[in-house]
Amino acid sequence: MHLWNDPQQPAETRVKALLAELTLDEKIGQLGSFWPTPRQAGQLAGDVAPMESGLSAGVTWDDATRHGLGHLTRNWGTEPVSVSDGLAHLRDYQRQVIERSRFGIPAIAHEECLTGFTAYGATVYPAAIAWGATFDPDLIERMAHAIGADLAAVGVHQGLSPLLDVVRDYRWGRVEETTGEDPYLVGTLGAAYVRGLQAAGVHATLKHFAGYSASRAGRNHAPVPMGRREFEDVMLYPFEVAVREGGVRSVMNSYSDVDGVPAASDRELLTGVLRDRWGFDGVVVSDYWAVTFLETMHRVAAGPAEAAAQAVGAGLDVELPNTGTYAHLAAAVDAGLIDEATIDVAVARVLRQKVDLGLLDPDVDPETIGADRDLDAPANRRLAREVAEQSIVLLANDGVLPLADGTSVALIGPCADEPRTFMGCYSFPNHVLGRYPDLGLGIRVDSLLQGLTDKLGDAVAHAPGAPVLEPDRSGFDAAVALAERSDVAVLAVGDLAGLFGQGTSGEGCDAEDLRLPGVQGDLVEAVLATGTPVVLVVVSGRPYALGDYADRCAAVVQAFMPGEEGAAALTDVLTGVVDPSGRLPVGIPATVGGQPGTYLAPPLGWYSEGVSNLDPRPLYPFGYGLGYARLTLGDATLDRTEVPVDGELTVTVPVSNPGERPATEVVQVYLHDDVAEVTRPIIALIGYAKVTLDPGESAHVRFRVHADRTSFTGVDLRRIVEPGTMSLRVGTSSRDTVTELPFTLTGQRRVVPEGRVLTTPWTLDRA
């Protein structure tokens, strides 16, 4: 047995021994990847990644595997394959990789898993923006563990999730893939996802590191004009939480350039911040073709050898999805653009990952990879339904909800009978199956029409009214007539996710403004004009401006792409079986323009009388949501009003349920800094707790707030805790605060070392 195959040896010993035996070409092979082309005859054209067809041209299996291979790209996620066929393909690929490697080194198989395993017949969970609406890290951790278990069962080693970009512009198409506009919410949910996936034996991959979501005008891949403070305090924070507290094993770079420096070649970011400051010791993989983009898009490299040298030199270890630019690394060494020792550092990290995954153990046999698996098992569907139920947000209700027995319901709108509107762009049905129209969705996904009809029977009648995007008003008259003869109109509007302009939400599907897509706004107006009470149900991947309609609706419900069980979850919310407990992870704008503006803004970024005629305040704020039953928050208290700049205080919030049914509330704690040496957000979320109490029950929520949670990047670009007066604002949204608690930080200006306290723990003491 070779030393590197001995599981009893320390991992670093095994890596060092194998690395010493590899030639330069074999080392480069470990930094590369290959994306198998579809094997099914007659497969339709269509890219599932940006510029896939052109950039994949000329990359052959023989060339990619001649000296070994680092990664196998999306064996399951490229075309519809059964579990048995997918396993056969994966085993065959791994057998060839092992045979072509002088030392029999398998490849890491990676897949997308943002809304669940992106594979034919696999469970489609709610989109990530819906995770944000749950405000429930434990639930997201359980969901991620279920996703990881499915991936691991069929031989997948690495999942390309979660996405930790913080929303800065609602027009950006990938808002649906984020968990919201607040870095604390994004970071805590992201770390929970990482823990769940990795506990199942699959390495998680944070993306997109960093700044991607702040692209100019919300346009995909656009430059990011952002200063160091905002970058540090908003964009980097979620990644740091997932590294330090989630223990993530992989990170993927952003496509964007921040202040002119592309992330793929930014050594300060990929090595200085990620590794030197945060102690990350895993593998950095490229977003698809990001290394090539250094030459072809960013134009910071004169050719592929230079681009490859820049990326590896910066700390980007593996090129995905194909070995294109990294095939020129040997030439880069010959030209003196990079030395072999730098390549060795990257290769050692890849080999260490393979050791950790068991791929260098002596008993690895490609014929035994994976096993038959139901990828949409009943337990998965129950969990998908739970996430969906907890993500639905009730925004307004004049008493029309829950729908009363015997109510005649006109179900109208493009999202009423189109189940694909429930699923994100990285769900397999929307991501791939559009190219295979004869295969359906691969799983059972009921429409809202089916769900409500199953529940209410003949009381439900349907008229689509209008399509999602096309400017077709031919169905208006039938919709209006139906609404006029019904007790209530449930009007389901919103998005249909797609890729690169083939949808209204998703990667490359950016919006010019925040009006409802197509003629849906006109449909809403037409139905409202009937005078029939309207329950507006928005099924979307981004927030849309509802200020023109909301005050005329009897109720407003926001469902952020609730996945395959979305119909059942929405039906149960609308009929009162489930008490809505979701809260907004993004604000809902009042107007289609004058945006974007998230709640995380300094004074001059918020409303100020006389400064501008544009009011950025949302119609419904971050953190907001109603229920059929509500918890009452009493006056919160602090255990002290003075705390050292390295100390800690405790916030105690009394909560009670005076109602007659169980009730849930997200108790939220925001920080306000009275005076600081740089401008700071007016308020920022620093803690939250999702609490459910039975009727008549009371409890106390206690938050432990360390002074590090008040830290920020100071005028000298060092992270500091600044003495002075501040307050904690406790409430149920960023606008609705019940108690303001002033306190003073005492002592001298403190520079915060690496390893600061990143989160605000809480406990629930029941009476």
PDB file of N, CA and C in Angstrom, residues 176-251:
ATOM      1  N   GLU A 176     -33.614  35.600  -6.074  1.00  0.00           N
ATOM      2  CA  GLU A 176     -34.270  34.362  -5.638  1.00  0.00           C
ATOM      3  C   GLU A 176     -33.299  33.351  -5.055  1.00  0.00           C
ATOM      4  N   GLU A 177     -32.021  33.441  -5.426  1.00  0.00           N
ATOM      5  CA  GLU A 177     -31.024  32.495  -4.934  1.00  0.00           C
ATOM      6  C   GLU A 177     -30.396  32.932  -3.623  1.00  0.00           C
ATOM      7  N   THR A 178     -30.686  34.155  -3.189  1.00  0.00           N
ATOM      8  CA  THR A 178     -30.144  34.664  -1.935  1.00  0.00           C
ATOM      9  C   THR A 178     -31.109  34.363  -0.798  1.00  0.00           C
ATOM     10  N   THR A 179     -30.648  34.621   0.426  1.00  0.00           N
ATOM     11  CA  THR A 179     -31.552  34.496   1.572  1.00  0.00           C
ATOM     12  C   THR A 179     -31.938  35.858   2.141  1.00  0.00           C
ATOM     13  N   GLY A 180     -31.660  36.938   1.398  1.00  0.00           N
ATOM     14  CA  GLY A 180     -32.194  38.213   1.825  1.00  0.00           C
ATOM     15  C   GLY A 180     -31.218  39.362   1.771  1.00  0.00           C
ATOM     16  N   GLU A 181     -31.661  40.487   2.351  1.00  0.00           N
ATOM     17  CA  GLU A 181     -30.926  41.740   2.261  1.00  0.00           C
ATOM     18  C   GLU A 181     -30.138  42.070   3.523  1.00  0.00           C
ATOM     19  N   ASP A 182     -30.163  41.185   4.505  1.00  0.00           N
ATOM     20  CA  ASP A 182     -29.454  41.451   5.750  1.00  0.00           C
ATOM     21  C   ASP A 182     -28.307  40.467   5.942  1.00  0.00           C
ATOM     22  N   PRO A 183     -27.090  40.940   6.191  1.00  0.00           N
ATOM     23  CA  PRO A 183     -25.947  40.017   6.298  1.00  0.00           C
ATOM     24  C   PRO A 183     -26.048  39.050   7.470  1.00  0.00           C
ATOM     25  N   TYR A 184     -26.669  39.476   8.580  1.00  0.00           N
ATOM     26  CA  TYR A 184     -26.783  38.555   9.711  1.00  0.00           C
ATOM     27  C   TYR A 184     -27.726  37.408   9.389  1.00  0.00           C
ATOM     28  N   LEU A 185     -28.848  37.706   8.784  1.00  0.00           N
ATOM     29  CA  LEU A 185     -29.774  36.655   8.368  1.00  0.00           C
ATOM     30  C   LEU A 185     -29.117  35.728   7.356  1.00  0.00           C
ATOM     31  N   VAL A 186     -28.461  36.296   6.354  1.00  0.00           N
ATOM     32  CA  VAL A 186     -27.801  35.496   5.320  1.00  0.00           C
ATOM     33  C   VAL A 186     -26.721  34.613   5.931  1.00  0.00           C
ATOM     34  N   GLY A 187     -25.921  35.178   6.821  1.00  0.00           N
ATOM     35  CA  GLY A 187     -24.813  34.435   7.404  1.00  0.00           C
ATOM     36  C   GLY A 187     -25.256  33.293   8.300  1.00  0.00           C
ATOM     37  N   THR A 188     -26.258  33.540   9.136  1.00  0.00           N
ATOM     38  CA  THR A 188     -26.691  32.493  10.058  1.00  0.00           C
ATOM     39  C   THR A 188     -27.413  31.367   9.334  1.00  0.00           C
ATOM     40  N   LEU A 189     -28.221  31.700   8.346  1.00  0.00           N
ATOM     41  CA  LEU A 189     -28.878  30.646   7.574  1.00  0.00           C
ATOM     42  C   LEU A 189     -27.876  29.908   6.694  1.00  0.00           C
ATOM     43  N   GLY A 190     -26.906  30.648   6.130  1.00  0.00           N
ATOM     44  CA  GLY A 190     -25.890  30.011   5.306  1.00  0.00           C
ATOM     45  C   GLY A 190     -25.046  29.031   6.094  1.00  0.00           C
ATOM     46  N   ALA A 191     -24.637  29.417   7.293  1.00  0.00           N
ATOM     47  CA  ALA A 191     -23.849  28.517   8.133  1.00  0.00           C
ATOM     48  C   ALA A 191     -24.662  27.280   8.510  1.00  0.00           C
ATOM     49  N   ALA A 192     -25.965  27.468   8.737  1.00  0.00           N
ATOM     50  CA  ALA A 192     -26.821  26.318   9.051  1.00  0.00           C
ATOM     51  C   ALA A 192     -26.893  25.352   7.877  1.00  0.00           C
ATOM     52  N   TYR A 193     -27.027  25.889   6.668  1.00  0.00           N
ATOM     53  CA  TYR A 193     -27.057  25.036   5.473  1.00  0.00           C
ATOM     54  C   TYR A 193     -25.744  24.251   5.359  1.00  0.00           C
ATOM     55  N   VAL A 194     -24.624  24.929   5.575  1.00  0.00           N
ATOM     56  CA  VAL A 194     -23.317  24.269   5.493  1.00  0.00           C
ATOM     57  C   VAL A 194     -23.242  23.114   6.488  1.00  0.00           C
ATOM     58  N   ARG A 195     -23.644  23.369   7.719  1.00  0.00           N
ATOM     59  CA  ARG A 195     -23.577  22.309   8.733  1.00  0.00           C
ATOM     60  C   ARG A 195     -24.433  21.110   8.336  1.00  0.00           C
ATOM     61  N   GLY A 196     -25.627  21.381   7.811  1.00  0.00           N
ATOM     62  CA  GLY A 196     -26.502  20.280   7.429  1.00  0.00           C
ATOM     63  C   GLY A 196     -25.956  19.459   6.289  1.00  0.00           C
ATOM     64  N   LEU A 197     -25.484  20.130   5.237  1.00  0.00           N
ATOM     65  CA  LEU A 197     -24.976  19.421   4.070  1.00  0.00           C
ATOM     66  C   LEU A 197     -23.741  18.604   4.435  1.00  0.00           C
ATOM     67  N   GLN A 198     -22.823  19.215   5.182  1.00  0.00           N
ATOM     68  CA  GLN A 198     -21.560  18.542   5.489  1.00  0.00           C
ATOM     69  C   GLN A 198     -21.735  17.434   6.517  1.00  0.00           C
ATOM     70  N   ALA A 199     -22.735  17.542   7.379  1.00  0.00           N
ATOM     71  CA  ALA A 199     -23.015  16.443   8.301  1.00  0.00           C
ATOM     72  C   ALA A 199     -23.461  15.194   7.556  1.00  0.00           C
ATOM     73  N   ALA A 200     -23.964  15.371   6.338  1.00  0.00           N
ATOM     74  CA  ALA A 200     -24.361  14.232   5.503  1.00  0.00           C
ATOM     75  C   ALA A 200     -23.201  13.700   4.675  1.00  0.00           C
ATOM     76  N   GLY A 201     -22.017  14.304   4.804  1.00  0.00           N
ATOM     77  CA  GLY A 201     -20.838  13.809   4.102  1.00  0.00           C
ATOM     78  C   GLY A 201     -20.541  14.473   2.783  1.00  0.00           C
ATOM     79  N   VAL A 202     -21.214  15.595   2.489  1.00  0.00           N
ATOM     80  CA  VAL A 202     -21.010  16.312   1.231  1.00  0.00           C
ATOM     81  C   VAL A 202     -20.438  17.689   1.541  1.00  0.00           C
ATOM     82  N   HIS A 203     -19.369  18.073   0.853  1.00  0.00           N
ATOM     83  CA  HIS A 203     -18.752  19.363   1.093  1.00  0.00           C
ATOM     84  C   HIS A 203     -19.595  20.478   0.475  1.00  0.00           C
ATOM     85  N   ALA A 204     -19.885  21.473   1.277  1.00  0.00           N
ATOM     86  CA  ALA A 204     -20.626  22.646   0.803  1.00  0.00           C
ATOM     87  C   ALA A 204     -19.670  23.622   0.137  1.00  0.00           C
ATOM     88  N   THR A 205     -20.235  24.495  -0.694  1.00  0.00           N
ATOM     89  CA  THR A 205     -19.442  25.489  -1.428  1.00  0.00           C
ATOM     90  C   THR A 205     -20.113  26.845  -1.301  1.00  0.00           C
ATOM     91  N   LEU A 206     -19.464  27.760  -0.617  1.00  0.00           N
ATOM     92  CA  LEU A 206     -19.999  29.112  -0.493  1.00  0.00           C
ATOM     93  C   LEU A 206     -19.825  29.854  -1.809  1.00  0.00           C
ATOM     94  N   LYS A 207     -20.856  30.613  -2.186  1.00  0.00           N
ATOM     95  CA  LYS A 207     -20.747  31.425  -3.379  1.00  0.00           C
ATOM     96  C   LYS A 207     -21.656  32.644  -3.239  1.00  0.00           C
ATOM     97  N   HIS A 208     -21.297  33.712  -3.900  1.00  0.00           N
ATOM     98  CA  HIS A 208     -20.166  33.920  -4.804  1.00  0.00           C
ATOM     99  C   HIS A 208     -19.234  34.916  -4.128  1.00  0.00           C
ATOM    100  N   PHE A 209     -18.029  34.519  -3.859  1.00  0.00           N
ATOM    101  CA  PHE A 209     -17.081  35.248  -3.029  1.00  0.00           C
ATOM    102  C   PHE A 209     -16.282  36.224  -3.881  1.00  0.00           C
ATOM    103  N   ALA A 210     -16.555  37.505  -3.761  1.00  0.00           N
ATOM    104  CA  ALA A 210     -17.606  38.191  -2.995  1.00  0.00           C
ATOM    105  C   ALA A 210     -17.967  39.467  -3.747  1.00  0.00           C
ATOM    106  N   GLY A 211     -19.184  39.965  -3.472  1.00  0.00           N
ATOM    107  CA  GLY A 211     -19.651  41.223  -4.024  1.00  0.00           C
ATOM    108  C   GLY A 211     -20.595  41.108  -5.191  1.00  0.00           C
ATOM    109  N   TYR A 212     -20.849  39.895  -5.654  1.00  0.00           N
ATOM    110  CA  TYR A 212     -21.592  39.659  -6.893  1.00  0.00           C
ATOM    111  C   TYR A 212     -22.948  40.354  -6.909  1.00  0.00           C
ATOM    112  N   SER A 213     -23.659  40.327  -5.788  1.00  0.00           N
ATOM    113  CA  SER A 213     -25.035  40.826  -5.751  1.00  0.00           C
ATOM    114  C   SER A 213     -25.122  42.353  -5.765  1.00  0.00           C
ATOM    115  N   ALA A 214     -24.002  43.028  -5.684  1.00  0.00           N
ATOM    116  CA  ALA A 214     -24.009  44.492  -5.681  1.00  0.00           C
ATOM    117  C   ALA A 214     -23.616  45.062  -7.042  1.00  0.00           C
ATOM    118  N   SER A 215     -23.837  44.277  -8.095  1.00  0.00           N
ATOM    119  CA  SER A 215     -23.471  44.728  -9.435  1.00  0.00           C
ATOM    120  C   SER A 215     -24.241  45.985  -9.822  1.00  0.00           C
ATOM    121  N   ARG A 216     -23.591  46.823 -10.593  1.00  0.00           N
ATOM    122  CA  ARG A 216     -24.181  48.105 -10.985  1.00  0.00           C
ATOM    123  C   ARG A 216     -25.501  47.892 -11.723  1.00  0.00           C
ATOM    124  N   ALA A 217     -26.552  48.567 -11.246  1.00  0.00           N
ATOM    125  CA  ALA A 217     -27.898  48.529 -11.821  1.00  0.00           C
ATOM    126  C   ALA A 217     -28.538  47.147 -11.749  1.00  0.00           C
ATOM    127  N   GLY A 218     -28.025  46.262 -10.897  1.00  0.00           N
ATOM    128  CA  GLY A 218     -28.599  44.939 -10.764  1.00  0.00           C
ATOM    129  C   GLY A 218     -28.415  44.062 -11.984  1.00  0.00           C
ATOM    130  N   ARG A 219     -27.422  44.350 -12.770  1.00  0.00           N
ATOM    131  CA  ARG A 219     -27.207  43.628 -14.023  1.00  0.00           C
ATOM    132  C   ARG A 219     -26.204  42.501 -13.810  1.00  0.00           C
ATOM    133  N   ASN A 220     -26.535  41.314 -14.249  1.00  0.00           N
ATOM    134  CA  ASN A 220     -25.688  40.153 -14.021  1.00  0.00           C
ATOM    135  C   ASN A 220     -24.281  40.369 -14.558  1.00  0.00           C
ATOM    136  N   HIS A 221     -23.289  40.022 -13.746  1.00  0.00           N
ATOM    137  CA  HIS A 221     -21.865  40.115 -14.088  1.00  0.00           C
ATOM    138  C   HIS A 221     -21.349  41.555 -14.167  1.00  0.00           C
ATOM    139  N   ALA A 222     -22.166  42.531 -13.840  1.00  0.00           N
ATOM    140  CA  ALA A 222     -21.718  43.907 -13.994  1.00  0.00           C
ATOM    141  C   ALA A 222     -20.691  44.259 -12.915  1.00  0.00           C
ATOM    142  N   PRO A 223     -19.902  45.315 -13.144  1.00  0.00           N
ATOM    143  CA  PRO A 223     -18.918  45.739 -12.139  1.00  0.00           C
ATOM    144  C   PRO A 223     -19.586  46.118 -10.822  1.00  0.00           C
ATOM    145  N   VAL A 224     -18.804  46.019  -9.749  1.00  0.00           N
ATOM    146  CA  VAL A 224     -19.290  46.357  -8.413  1.00  0.00           C
ATOM    147  C   VAL A 224     -18.539  47.590  -7.924  1.00  0.00           C
ATOM    148  N   PRO A 225     -19.197  48.742  -7.907  1.00  0.00           N
ATOM    149  CA  PRO A 225     -18.544  49.972  -7.457  1.00  0.00           C
ATOM    150  C   PRO A 225     -18.725  50.144  -5.959  1.00  0.00           C
ATOM    151  N   MET A 226     -17.938  49.449  -5.184  1.00  0.00           N
ATOM    152  CA  MET A 226     -18.151  49.402  -3.740  1.00  0.00           C
ATOM    153  C   MET A 226     -16.860  49.706  -3.000  1.00  0.00           C
ATOM    154  N   GLY A 227     -16.979  50.491  -1.922  1.00  0.00           N
ATOM    155  CA  GLY A 227     -15.835  50.795  -1.091  1.00  0.00           C
ATOM    156  C   GLY A 227     -15.521  49.693  -0.100  1.00  0.00           C
ATOM    157  N   ARG A 228     -14.369  49.824   0.553  1.00  0.00           N
ATOM    158  CA  ARG A 228     -13.878  48.777   1.446  1.00  0.00           C
ATOM    159  C   ARG A 228     -14.777  48.565   2.652  1.00  0.00           C
ATOM    160  N   ARG A 229     -15.371  49.621   3.202  1.00  0.00           N
ATOM    161  CA  ARG A 229     -16.165  49.450   4.429  1.00  0.00           C
ATOM    162  C   ARG A 229     -17.434  48.656   4.157  1.00  0.00           C
ATOM    163  N   GLU A 230     -18.161  49.044   3.135  1.00  0.00           N
ATOM    164  CA  GLU A 230     -19.372  48.304   2.804  1.00  0.00           C
ATOM    165  C   GLU A 230     -19.033  46.867   2.430  1.00  0.00           C
ATOM    166  N   PHE A 231     -17.954  46.683   1.699  1.00  0.00           N
ATOM    167  CA  PHE A 231     -17.536  45.346   1.310  1.00  0.00           C
ATOM    168  C   PHE A 231     -17.248  44.491   2.541  1.00  0.00           C
ATOM    169  N   GLU A 232     -16.524  45.045   3.501  1.00  0.00           N
ATOM    170  CA  GLU A 232     -16.178  44.321   4.724  1.00  0.00           C
ATOM    171  C   GLU A 232     -17.408  44.048   5.584  1.00  0.00           C
ATOM    172  N   ASP A 233     -18.209  45.068   5.820  1.00  0.00           N
ATOM    173  CA  ASP A 233     -19.251  44.971   6.835  1.00  0.00           C
ATOM    174  C   ASP A 233     -20.533  44.317   6.330  1.00  0.00           C
ATOM    175  N   VAL A 234     -20.767  44.374   5.023  1.00  0.00           N
ATOM    176  CA  VAL A 234     -22.002  43.807   4.470  1.00  0.00           C
ATOM    177  C   VAL A 234     -21.725  42.539   3.673  1.00  0.00           C
ATOM    178  N   MET A 235     -20.842  42.620   2.692  1.00  0.00           N
ATOM    179  CA  MET A 235     -20.675  41.511   1.757  1.00  0.00           C
ATOM    180  C   MET A 235     -19.853  40.353   2.324  1.00  0.00           C
ATOM    181  N   LEU A 236     -18.808  40.653   3.108  1.00  0.00           N
ATOM    182  CA  LEU A 236     -17.932  39.593   3.586  1.00  0.00           C
ATOM    183  C   LEU A 236     -18.476  38.884   4.820  1.00  0.00           C
ATOM    184  N   TYR A 237     -19.283  39.585   5.607  1.00  0.00           N
ATOM    185  CA  TYR A 237     -19.711  39.023   6.888  1.00  0.00           C
ATOM    186  C   TYR A 237     -20.341  37.629   6.773  1.00  0.00           C
ATOM    187  N   PRO A 238     -21.324  37.398   5.873  1.00  0.00           N
ATOM    188  CA  PRO A 238     -21.924  36.052   5.836  1.00  0.00           C
ATOM    189  C   PRO A 238     -20.914  34.950   5.532  1.00  0.00           C
ATOM    190  N   PHE A 239     -19.950  35.252   4.678  1.00  0.00           N
ATOM    191  CA  PHE A 239     -18.926  34.249   4.346  1.00  0.00           C
ATOM    192  C   PHE A 239     -18.069  33.932   5.572  1.00  0.00           C
ATOM    193  N   GLU A 240     -17.736  34.961   6.333  1.00  0.00           N
ATOM    194  CA  GLU A 240     -16.923  34.726   7.528  1.00  0.00           C
ATOM    195  C   GLU A 240     -17.677  33.840   8.524  1.00  0.00           C
ATOM    196  N   VAL A 241     -18.977  34.080   8.703  1.00  0.00           N
ATOM    197  CA  VAL A 241     -19.758  33.246   9.604  1.00  0.00           C
ATOM    198  C   VAL A 241     -19.747  31.790   9.137  1.00  0.00           C
ATOM    199  N   ALA A 242     -19.931  31.581   7.845  1.00  0.00           N
ATOM    200  CA  ALA A 242     -19.985  30.218   7.317  1.00  0.00           C
ATOM    201  C   ALA A 242     -18.627  29.526   7.374  1.00  0.00           C
ATOM    202  N   VAL A 243     -17.544  30.300   7.283  1.00  0.00           N
ATOM    203  CA  VAL A 243     -16.209  29.727   7.421  1.00  0.00           C
ATOM    204  C   VAL A 243     -15.917  29.391   8.878  1.00  0.00           C
ATOM    205  N   ARG A 244     -16.096  30.385   9.747  1.00  0.00           N
ATOM    206  CA  ARG A 244     -15.696  30.204  11.146  1.00  0.00           C
ATOM    207  C   ARG A 244     -16.676  29.335  11.930  1.00  0.00           C
ATOM    208  N   GLU A 245     -17.969  29.504  11.718  1.00  0.00           N
ATOM    209  CA  GLU A 245     -18.959  28.793  12.524  1.00  0.00           C
ATOM    210  C   GLU A 245     -19.595  27.631  11.775  1.00  0.00           C
ATOM    211  N   GLY A 246     -19.557  27.670  10.437  1.00  0.00           N
ATOM    212  CA  GLY A 246     -20.087  26.555   9.663  1.00  0.00           C
ATOM    213  C   GLY A 246     -19.040  25.518   9.313  1.00  0.00           C
ATOM    214  N   GLY A 247     -17.746  25.925   9.311  1.00  0.00           N
ATOM    215  CA  GLY A 247     -16.683  24.987   8.967  1.00  0.00           C
ATOM    216  C   GLY A 247     -16.705  24.540   7.524  1.00  0.00           C
ATOM    217  N   VAL A 248     -17.087  25.427   6.628  1.00  0.00           N
ATOM    218  CA  VAL A 248     -17.251  25.068   5.231  1.00  0.00           C
ATOM    219  C   VAL A 248     -15.938  24.585   4.621  1.00  0.00           C
ATOM    220  N   ARG A 249     -16.032  23.676   3.632  1.00  0.00           N
ATOM    221  CA  ARG A 249     -14.840  23.076   3.047  1.00  0.00           C
ATOM    222  C   ARG A 249     -14.510  23.603   1.657  1.00  0.00           C
ATOM    223  N   SER A 250     -15.412  24.400   1.062  1.00  0.00           N
ATOM    224  CA  SER A 250     -15.118  24.915  -0.278  1.00  0.00           C
ATOM    225  C   SER A 250     -15.765  26.280  -0.452  1.00  0.00           C
ATOM    226  N   VAL A 251     -15.157  27.080  -1.317  1.00  0.00           N
ATOM    227  CA  VAL A 251     -15.636  28.424  -1.630  1.00  0.00           C
ATOM    228  C   VAL A 251     -15.521  28.614  -3.136  1.00  0.00           C
TER     229      VAL A 251
END
